[in-house]
């Protein structure tokens, strides 16, 4: 197993380029199941979750080939409608194959994902949506089995804006008969990106990016070439890396408008952010100011940036209250941040972070994807050496993060444990 060794205290400077979005690429890959033929997806990041999605598609009979950041997916010969426990347990997003397979083949069988490190994460809303479209759903032996002679458009009102649920029903409804209206839809930019891919395939979709999405079913969709949007969470993580080290970093290939909630909070902490010809410059202040955040569905503050922002607040002047409203168990990084000397107390779904002058490097353990990023950020700001173990979480969602940070002047190395 690999671990990261960081010698902290270096101000980051220079230029970094943001990779394609993991969370957009996953459903985009899966949506190729809706149209038989050869699709070409570009700006794909090299990540473990992408490899898992490729394995899922291959297990269904898809033929996948990579050439740098371009991936060709041929879905002409799909010969299975089952996603196994082995695949779904490694990556929850695999459940998104259920609806597209059902829409194309009238039947699909997919393992239930179960809980994960950050909470229970049920898929009841996905199943509610599929049932509304006319699917018959049976749960047995840990699998969801869905069948439908034909799917019919319907009104689907989600109990909460779920990203995966919205993507799942939007994809499935493209091939249902008539109109589907998704109410209380999630509005994340990755949903809009998926909608743009589906529209390019011939789907009729209006309102993606708002809380009401209308999908008018079509008889068939065609394969396309599509470029994945930049990863806004990776971009946000590099913005915080610049801020926490008092650095001065230029970020290329990011879409500034996708992460406004973070940008406004960073400005409040005293970070300078300027945008010149699409290159975003982030300059950290001598001493950061504390601000409070509450995670919310988009356009609110993203839960996927909560752990990284907490690392930042652990060295800010004053106290910050961080409320996690999306997942019930997403404070596992707190005890690890405290090993750096951070002063944090948790009360239910809120954490109070009292900024300290300096963090001190420590051996720590990564617990989930974004928690791993927060430990790297703390390590960059801390004095002495930090060792982060269990970094396989990191490889699920950040492309070459240690190489990108090293190019900005960080002293960071990956070593075999
Ligand atoms: C996606 C992102 C993840 C991000 C999350 C919230 C991907 C691959 N992952 O996850 O990085 O942290 O959005 O922005 O895009 N819920 C239910 N029932 C359901 C579905 C969801 O109760 O059927 C709950 C969840 O437990 C959670 C909340 O709704 O509390 C939001 O989850 P959701 O938006 O669905 O997250 P994911 O799509 O799994």
Coordinates of C-alpha atoms and ligand atoms in Angstrom, one line a residue:
X1 CA 0.0 0.0 0.0
X2 CA 1.2 3.5 -0.8
X3 CA 1.5 6.4 1.6
X4 CA 2.3 10.1 1.2
X5 CA 5.1 11.9 2.9
X6 CA 4.8 15.7 3.1
X7 CA 7.3 18.1 4.4
X8 CA 5.1 21.1 5.1
X9 CA 5.6 24.9 5.1
X10 CA 6.2 25.5 1.4
X11 CA 4.2 28.3 -0.2
X12 CA 2.7 26.9 -3.4
X13 CA 3.3 29.0 -6.6
X14 CA 3.0 28.4 -10.3
X15 CA 0.3 27.0 -12.5
X16 CA -1.9 23.9 -12.3
X17 CA -4.4 22.4 -14.8
X18 CA -7.6 20.9 -13.6
X19 CA -8.6 17.4 -14.9
X20 CA -12.0 16.2 -16.1
X21 CA -14.8 15.8 -13.5
X22 CA -15.0 12.4 -11.9
X23 CA -18.6 12.9 -10.8
X24 CA -19.7 14.0 -14.3
X25 CA -17.7 11.3 -16.1
X26 CA -19.2 8.4 -14.2
X27 CA -22.9 8.9 -15.2
X28 CA -21.7 10.0 -18.7
X29 CA -19.9 6.7 -19.2
X30 CA -23.0 4.8 -17.9
X31 CA -25.3 6.8 -20.3
X32 CA -23.6 5.2 -23.3
X33 CA -25.7 2.1 -22.4
X34 CA -28.7 4.0 -23.7
X35 CA -27.5 4.1 -27.3
X36 CA -25.9 1.1 -29.0
X37 CA -22.7 2.0 -30.9
X38 CA -19.3 3.6 -30.5
X39 CA -19.1 6.6 -28.2
X40 CA -16.0 8.7 -27.6
X41 CA -15.6 10.5 -24.3
X42 CA -12.7 13.0 -23.9
X43 CA -11.2 14.9 -21.0
X44 CA -11.5 11.7 -18.9
X45 CA -9.4 11.8 -15.7
X46 CA -7.2 8.7 -14.8
X47 CA -8.9 7.5 -11.6
X48 CA -9.8 4.3 -9.9
X49 CA -13.5 5.1 -10.0
X50 CA -13.3 5.5 -13.8
X51 CA -11.6 2.1 -14.0
X52 CA -14.4 0.6 -11.9
X53 CA -17.0 2.1 -14.3
X54 CA -15.1 0.7 -17.2
X55 CA -15.1 -2.8 -15.5
X56 CA -18.9 -2.4 -15.0
X57 CA -19.4 -1.6 -18.7
X58 CA -17.1 -4.5 -19.8
X59 CA -19.0 -6.9 -17.5
X60 CA -22.2 -6.0 -19.4
X61 CA -20.5 -6.7 -22.8
X62 CA -19.3 -3.2 -23.6
X63 CA -15.9 -2.8 -25.3
X64 CA -13.8 0.0 -23.9
X65 CA -10.5 1.4 -25.1
X66 CA -8.5 4.2 -23.7
X67 CA -6.1 6.5 -25.5
X68 CA -4.7 9.2 -23.1
X69 CA -7.7 11.1 -21.8
X70 CA -10.0 9.8 -24.5
X71 CA -12.0 6.7 -23.9
X72 CA -14.0 4.9 -26.6
X73 CA -17.0 2.9 -25.4
X74 CA -18.7 0.5 -27.8
X75 CA -22.1 -0.6 -26.5
X76 CA -23.1 -2.5 -29.7
X77 CA -22.9 -5.9 -28.0
X78 CA -24.4 -5.6 -24.5
X79 CA -25.0 -9.2 -23.4
X80 CA -25.7 -9.0 -19.7
X81 CA -28.1 -6.9 -17.5
X82 CA -26.5 -7.6 -14.2
X83 CA -24.0 -5.5 -12.1
X84 CA -22.5 -7.6 -9.3
X85 CA -21.9 -6.9 -5.7
X86 CA -18.1 -7.0 -6.3
X87 CA -18.5 -4.0 -8.6
X88 CA -21.2 -2.0 -6.8
X89 CA -19.5 -2.3 -3.4
X90 CA -16.3 -0.7 -4.8
X91 CA -18.3 2.2 -6.3
X92 CA -21.8 3.1 -5.4
X93 CA -22.4 5.0 -8.7
X94 CA -22.5 1.6 -10.4
X95 CA -26.2 1.4 -9.4
X96 CA -26.9 4.0 -12.1
X97 CA -26.8 1.2 -14.7
X98 CA -30.1 -0.2 -13.4
X99 CA -32.4 2.4 -15.2
X100 CA -30.6 2.5 -18.5
X101 CA -30.4 -1.3 -18.8
X102 CA -34.1 -1.5 -17.9
X103 CA -35.0 1.1 -20.5
X104 CA -33.1 -0.7 -23.2
X105 CA -33.7 -4.4 -22.3
X106 CA -36.7 -4.5 -20.1
X107 CA -34.9 -6.1 -17.2
X108 CA -31.9 -5.4 -15.0
X109 CA -30.4 -6.8 -11.8
X110 CA -28.0 -4.7 -9.7
X111 CA -26.5 -5.2 -6.3
X112 CA -27.8 -3.0 -3.5
X113 CA -24.9 -0.6 -2.6
X114 CA -25.2 -0.7 1.2
X115 CA -23.7 2.0 3.5
X116 CA -20.4 3.7 3.1
X117 CA -17.9 5.6 5.3
X118 CA -19.8 8.8 5.2
X119 CA -23.3 7.5 5.9
X120 CA -26.1 5.1 5.2
X121 CA -26.8 6.5 1.6
X122 CA -29.9 4.6 0.6
X123 CA -31.2 4.4 -3.0
X124 CA -34.9 4.6 -2.1
X125 CA -35.4 7.7 -4.2
X126 CA -33.9 6.1 -7.3
X127 CA -36.3 3.1 -6.9
X128 CA -39.3 5.4 -6.2
X129 CA -38.5 7.2 -9.5
X130 CA -38.1 3.9 -11.5
X131 CA -41.4 2.6 -10.0
X132 CA -43.1 5.8 -11.1
X133 CA -41.9 5.1 -14.7
X134 CA -43.6 1.7 -14.5
X135 CA -40.8 -0.6 -13.3
X136 CA -41.6 -3.5 -11.1
X137 CA -39.0 -3.7 -8.4
X138 CA -38.0 -6.7 -6.3
X139 CA -35.3 -6.9 -3.7
X140 CA -33.8 -10.3 -3.0
X141 CA -30.5 -11.8 -2.0
X142 CA -29.0 -8.2 -1.7
X143 CA -29.9 -7.4 -5.3
X144 CA -32.5 -5.1 -6.9
X145 CA -34.3 -6.7 -9.8
X146 CA -36.2 -4.4 -12.1
X147 CA -38.5 -5.4 -14.9
X148 CA -40.8 -3.4 -17.2
X149 CA -42.5 -4.3 -20.5
X150 CA -42.3 -0.6 -21.4
X151 CA -41.5 2.5 -19.4
X152 CA -44.0 5.4 -19.3
X153 CA -43.2 9.1 -18.5
X154 CA -44.4 10.2 -15.0
X155 CA -44.1 12.9 -12.4
X156 CA -41.3 12.1 -9.9
X157 CA -41.1 14.2 -6.8
X158 CA -37.9 13.6 -4.8
X159 CA -38.0 13.8 -1.0
X160 CA -34.6 15.5 -1.2
X161 CA -32.5 16.8 -4.1
X162 CA -30.5 13.7 -4.8
X163 CA -27.7 14.0 -7.4
X164 CA -27.5 10.3 -8.3
X165 CA -31.3 9.9 -8.2
X166 CA -31.8 12.9 -10.5
X167 CA -29.2 11.5 -13.0
X168 CA -30.7 8.0 -12.8
X169 CA -34.2 9.1 -13.6
X170 CA -33.2 11.6 -16.2
X171 CA -31.2 8.9 -18.1
X172 CA -34.0 6.3 -17.8
X173 CA -36.8 8.7 -18.8
X174 CA -35.0 9.6 -22.1
X175 CA -36.3 6.3 -23.5
X176 CA -39.7 6.2 -21.7
X177 CA -42.9 6.9 -23.6
X178 CA -44.2 10.5 -23.1
X179 CA -43.2 13.2 -20.6
X180 CA -41.4 12.8 -17.3
X181 CA -41.2 15.7 -14.9
X182 CA -38.6 15.5 -12.1
X183 CA -39.5 17.8 -9.2
X184 CA -37.1 18.8 -6.4
X185 CA -34.4 17.7 -8.8
X186 CA -30.7 18.3 -7.8
X187 CA -29.1 21.2 -9.7
X188 CA -25.4 20.2 -9.6
X189 CA -23.4 21.2 -12.7
X190 CA -22.6 17.5 -13.3
X191 CA -26.3 16.9 -13.9
X192 CA -26.3 19.7 -16.5
X193 CA -23.2 18.1 -18.1
X194 CA -24.9 14.7 -18.3
X195 CA -28.0 16.3 -19.7
X196 CA -25.9 17.9 -22.4
X197 CA -24.4 14.5 -23.4
X198 CA -27.9 13.0 -23.5
X199 CA -29.2 15.9 -25.6
X200 CA -26.3 15.4 -28.0
X201 CA -27.4 11.7 -28.2
X202 CA -30.9 12.9 -29.3
X203 CA -32.7 13.1 -25.9
X204 CA -35.3 15.8 -25.3
X205 CA -34.5 17.4 -21.9
X206 CA -35.5 20.9 -20.6
X207 CA -34.6 22.5 -17.3
X208 CA -31.5 20.5 -16.2
X209 CA -29.7 22.7 -13.7
X210 CA -33.0 23.9 -12.2
X211 CA -35.2 22.1 -9.7
X212 CA -37.7 20.9 -12.3
X213 CA -36.5 18.8 -15.3
X214 CA -38.8 17.8 -18.1
X215 CA -37.8 14.8 -20.3
X216 CA -39.8 13.8 -23.3
X217 CA -39.1 10.3 -24.3
X218 CA -37.7 9.4 -27.7
X219 CA -37.7 6.0 -29.5
X220 CA -33.9 5.7 -29.7
X221 CA -30.7 7.6 -29.0
X222 CA -27.4 7.7 -31.0
X223 CA -23.8 7.4 -30.0
X224 CA -21.8 10.6 -29.6
X225 CA -18.4 12.2 -28.9
X226 CA -18.5 14.2 -25.7
X227 CA -16.1 16.2 -23.6
X228 CA -16.4 16.0 -19.9
X229 CA -16.6 19.2 -17.8
X230 CA -13.6 20.2 -15.5
X231 CA -13.7 18.8 -12.0
X232 CA -14.9 21.6 -9.7
X233 CA -14.0 19.7 -6.5
X234 CA -10.4 19.2 -7.7
X235 CA -10.3 23.0 -8.6
X236 CA -11.7 23.9 -5.2
X237 CA -9.1 21.7 -3.5
X238 CA -6.2 23.4 -5.3
X239 CA -7.7 26.8 -4.4
X240 CA -7.6 25.8 -0.8
X241 CA -4.0 24.5 -1.2
X242 CA -3.0 27.9 -2.4
X243 CA -4.9 29.6 0.4
X244 CA -3.6 27.4 3.2
X245 CA 0.1 27.8 2.2
X246 CA -0.2 31.6 1.7
X247 CA 0.7 30.8 -1.9
X248 CA 0.0 32.3 -5.3
X249 CA -1.3 29.8 -7.8
X250 CA -2.8 30.0 -11.3
X251 CA -5.5 27.5 -12.0
X252 CA -6.2 26.6 -15.6
X253 CA -9.1 24.7 -17.1
X254 CA -11.6 25.4 -14.3
X255 CA -15.2 26.7 -14.6
X256 CA -15.3 29.5 -12.0
X257 CA -19.1 29.7 -11.9
X258 CA -19.5 26.1 -10.9
X259 CA -18.1 26.7 -7.4
X260 CA -19.3 30.1 -6.4
X261 CA -20.3 29.1 -2.9
X262 CA -16.7 28.2 -2.1
X263 CA -15.3 31.3 -3.8
X264 CA -17.5 33.7 -1.8
X265 CA -16.4 31.9 1.4
X266 CA -12.7 32.1 0.4
X267 CA -13.0 35.8 -0.4
X268 CA -14.5 36.3 3.2
X269 CA -11.4 34.5 4.6
X270 CA -9.2 37.1 3.0
X271 CA -8.1 35.0 0.0
X272 CA -7.6 37.1 -3.2
X273 CA -9.2 35.5 -6.3
X274 CA -8.9 37.0 -9.8
X275 CA -9.9 35.7 -13.2
X276 CA -8.0 36.7 -16.3
X277 CA -8.8 35.1 -19.6
X278 CA -10.1 32.0 -18.0
X279 CA -7.1 31.5 -15.7
X280 CA -8.0 31.8 -12.0
X281 CA -5.3 33.3 -9.7
X282 CA -5.6 32.4 -6.0
X283 CA -3.4 34.2 -3.5
X284 CA -3.5 33.3 0.2
X285 CA -3.3 36.0 2.9
X286 CA -0.7 36.2 5.7
X287 CA -3.4 35.1 8.2
X288 CA -6.8 33.7 7.2
X289 CA -10.0 34.9 8.8
X290 CA -12.5 32.4 10.2
X291 CA -15.9 32.0 8.5
X292 CA -18.9 29.7 9.1
X293 CA -20.1 27.3 6.4
X294 CA -23.2 25.0 6.0
X295 CA -23.2 22.3 3.4
X296 CA -26.2 22.4 1.1
X297 CA -27.3 20.9 -2.2
X298 CA -26.0 23.0 -5.2
X299 CA -25.8 26.0 -5.4
X300 CA -25.0 25.8 -1.7
X301 CA -21.6 25.0 -0.2
X302 CA -20.7 21.5 -1.5
X303 CA -20.3 18.7 1.0
X304 CA -17.4 17.4 -1.1
X305 CA -15.4 20.5 0.0
X306 CA -16.3 20.4 3.7
X307 CA -13.3 18.4 4.9
X308 CA -10.8 20.6 2.9
X309 CA -12.4 23.8 4.2
X310 CA -12.2 22.5 7.7
X311 CA -8.4 22.0 7.2
X312 CA -8.3 25.7 6.1
X313 CA -10.3 26.9 9.1
X314 CA -8.0 25.0 11.5
X315 CA -5.3 27.7 10.9
X316 CA -7.6 30.7 10.5
X317 CA -7.9 33.6 13.0
X318 CA -11.0 33.0 15.3
X319 CA -13.6 30.3 15.4
X320 CA -15.6 28.8 12.6
X321 CA -18.8 26.7 12.8
X322 CA -19.0 24.0 10.1
X323 CA -22.4 22.4 9.6
X324 CA -22.7 19.2 7.6
X325 CA -26.3 18.9 6.3
X326 CA -26.0 16.3 3.5
X327 CA -24.3 13.2 5.0
X328 CA -24.8 12.1 8.7
X329 CA -21.3 10.8 9.3
X330 CA -19.0 13.1 7.4
X331 CA -16.7 14.2 10.2
X332 CA -14.2 11.3 10.2
X333 CA -11.4 13.6 9.2
X334 CA -11.9 15.6 12.5
X335 CA -9.9 13.2 14.7
X336 CA -7.2 13.0 12.2
X337 CA -7.0 16.8 11.8
X338 CA -6.7 17.0 15.6
X339 CA -3.5 14.9 15.4
X340 CA -2.0 17.9 13.6
X341 CA -3.0 20.0 16.7
X342 CA -6.2 21.4 15.2
X343 CA -8.7 22.5 17.9
X344 CA -12.1 21.1 16.8
X345 CA -15.2 20.0 18.8
X346 CA -18.1 18.2 17.3
X347 CA -21.7 18.7 18.4
X348 CA -24.1 16.5 16.3
X349 CA -23.9 17.7 12.7
X350 CA -21.8 20.8 13.6
X351 CA -18.1 21.2 14.2
X352 CA -16.5 24.2 15.9
X353 CA -13.0 24.9 14.7
X354 CA -10.9 27.3 16.7
X355 CA -8.0 28.3 14.5
X356 CA -4.5 27.6 15.8
X357 CA -1.3 29.5 14.8
X358 CA 0.4 26.5 13.3
X359 CA -0.3 22.8 12.7
X360 CA 2.4 20.3 13.5
X361 CA 3.1 17.4 11.1
X362 CA 1.9 14.0 12.2
X363 CA 1.3 10.4 11.0
X364 CA -2.4 10.2 10.0
X365 CA -4.7 7.9 8.2
X366 CA -7.1 8.7 5.3
X367 CA -10.7 7.6 5.8
X368 CA -12.5 8.6 2.7
X369 CA -11.9 10.4 -0.6
X370 CA -12.3 14.1 0.5
X371 CA -11.0 13.4 4.0
X372 CA -7.7 12.3 2.3
X373 CA -7.6 15.7 0.5
X374 CA -8.1 17.6 3.8
X375 CA -5.2 15.7 5.4
X376 CA -2.9 16.6 2.5
X377 CA -3.9 20.3 2.9
X378 CA -3.2 20.2 6.6
X379 CA 0.2 18.5 5.9
X380 CA 1.1 21.2 3.4
X381 CA 0.5 23.9 6.1
X382 CA 2.0 22.0 9.0
X383 CA 5.6 22.2 10.1
X384 CA 7.8 19.1 9.9
X385 CA 6.8 15.8 8.3
X386 CA 3.3 14.4 7.8
X387 CA 2.8 10.7 6.7
X388 CA -0.6 9.9 5.3
X389 CA -1.5 6.2 5.0
X390 CA -4.4 4.4 3.3
X391 CA -4.2 6.9 0.4
X392 CA -6.0 4.4 -1.9
X393 CA -9.1 6.5 -1.2
X394 CA -7.3 9.5 -2.9
X395 CA -6.7 7.6 -6.1
X396 CA -10.5 7.1 -6.5
X397 CA -11.0 10.8 -7.2
X398 CA -7.8 13.0 -7.6
X399 CA -5.7 12.6 -10.7
X400 CA -1.9 12.7 -9.9
X401 CA -2.5 15.0 -7.0
X402 CA 1.0 14.6 -5.5
X403 CA 2.6 15.3 -8.9
X404 CA 0.4 18.4 -9.4
X405 CA 1.3 19.7 -5.9
X406 CA 5.0 18.9 -6.3
X407 CA 5.0 20.9 -9.6
X408 CA 3.7 23.9 -7.5
X409 CA 6.6 23.5 -5.1
X410 CA 5.2 21.2 -2.4
X411 CA 7.6 18.7 -0.9
X412 CA 5.4 15.6 -1.3
X413 CA 6.3 12.1 -2.2
X414 CA 4.4 8.8 -2.7
X415 CA 6.2 5.8 -1.2
X416 CA 5.4 2.1 -0.8
X417 CA 4.5 1.2 2.8
Ligands
LIG1 C1 -23.2 12.6 -5.3 C2 -21.7 12.7 -5.5 C3 -20.9 12.8 -4.2 C4 -21.5 14.0 -3.4 C5 -23.0 13.9 -3.3 C6 -23.7 15.1 -2.7 C7 -21.3 11.3 -7.5 C8 -20.8 10.1 -8.1 N1 -21.2 11.4 -6.1 O1 -23.4 11.4 -4.5 O2 -19.6 13.0 -4.4 O3 -21.0 14.0 -2.1 O4 -23.6 13.7 -4.6 O5 -23.3 16.3 -3.3 O6 -21.8 12.2 -8.2 N2 -30.4 10.0 -0.4 C9 -31.5 9.2 0.1 N3 -32.1 8.3 -0.8 C10 -31.7 8.2 -2.1 C11 -30.6 9.0 -2.6 C12 -30.0 9.9 -1.7 O7 -31.8 9.3 1.2 O8 -32.3 7.4 -2.8 C13 -29.8 10.9 0.5 C14 -28.3 10.5 0.8 O9 -28.2 9.6 1.8 C15 -27.7 11.9 1.1 C16 -28.5 12.9 0.3 O10 -29.7 12.2 -0.1 O11 -27.9 12.2 2.5 C17 -27.8 13.3 -1.0 O12 -27.3 12.2 -1.7 P1 -27.1 12.2 -3.2 O13 -27.2 13.6 -3.7 O14 -27.9 11.2 -3.8 O15 -25.5 11.8 -3.4 P2 -24.9 10.8 -4.4 O16 -25.6 11.0 -5.7 O17 -24.8 9.4 -3.8

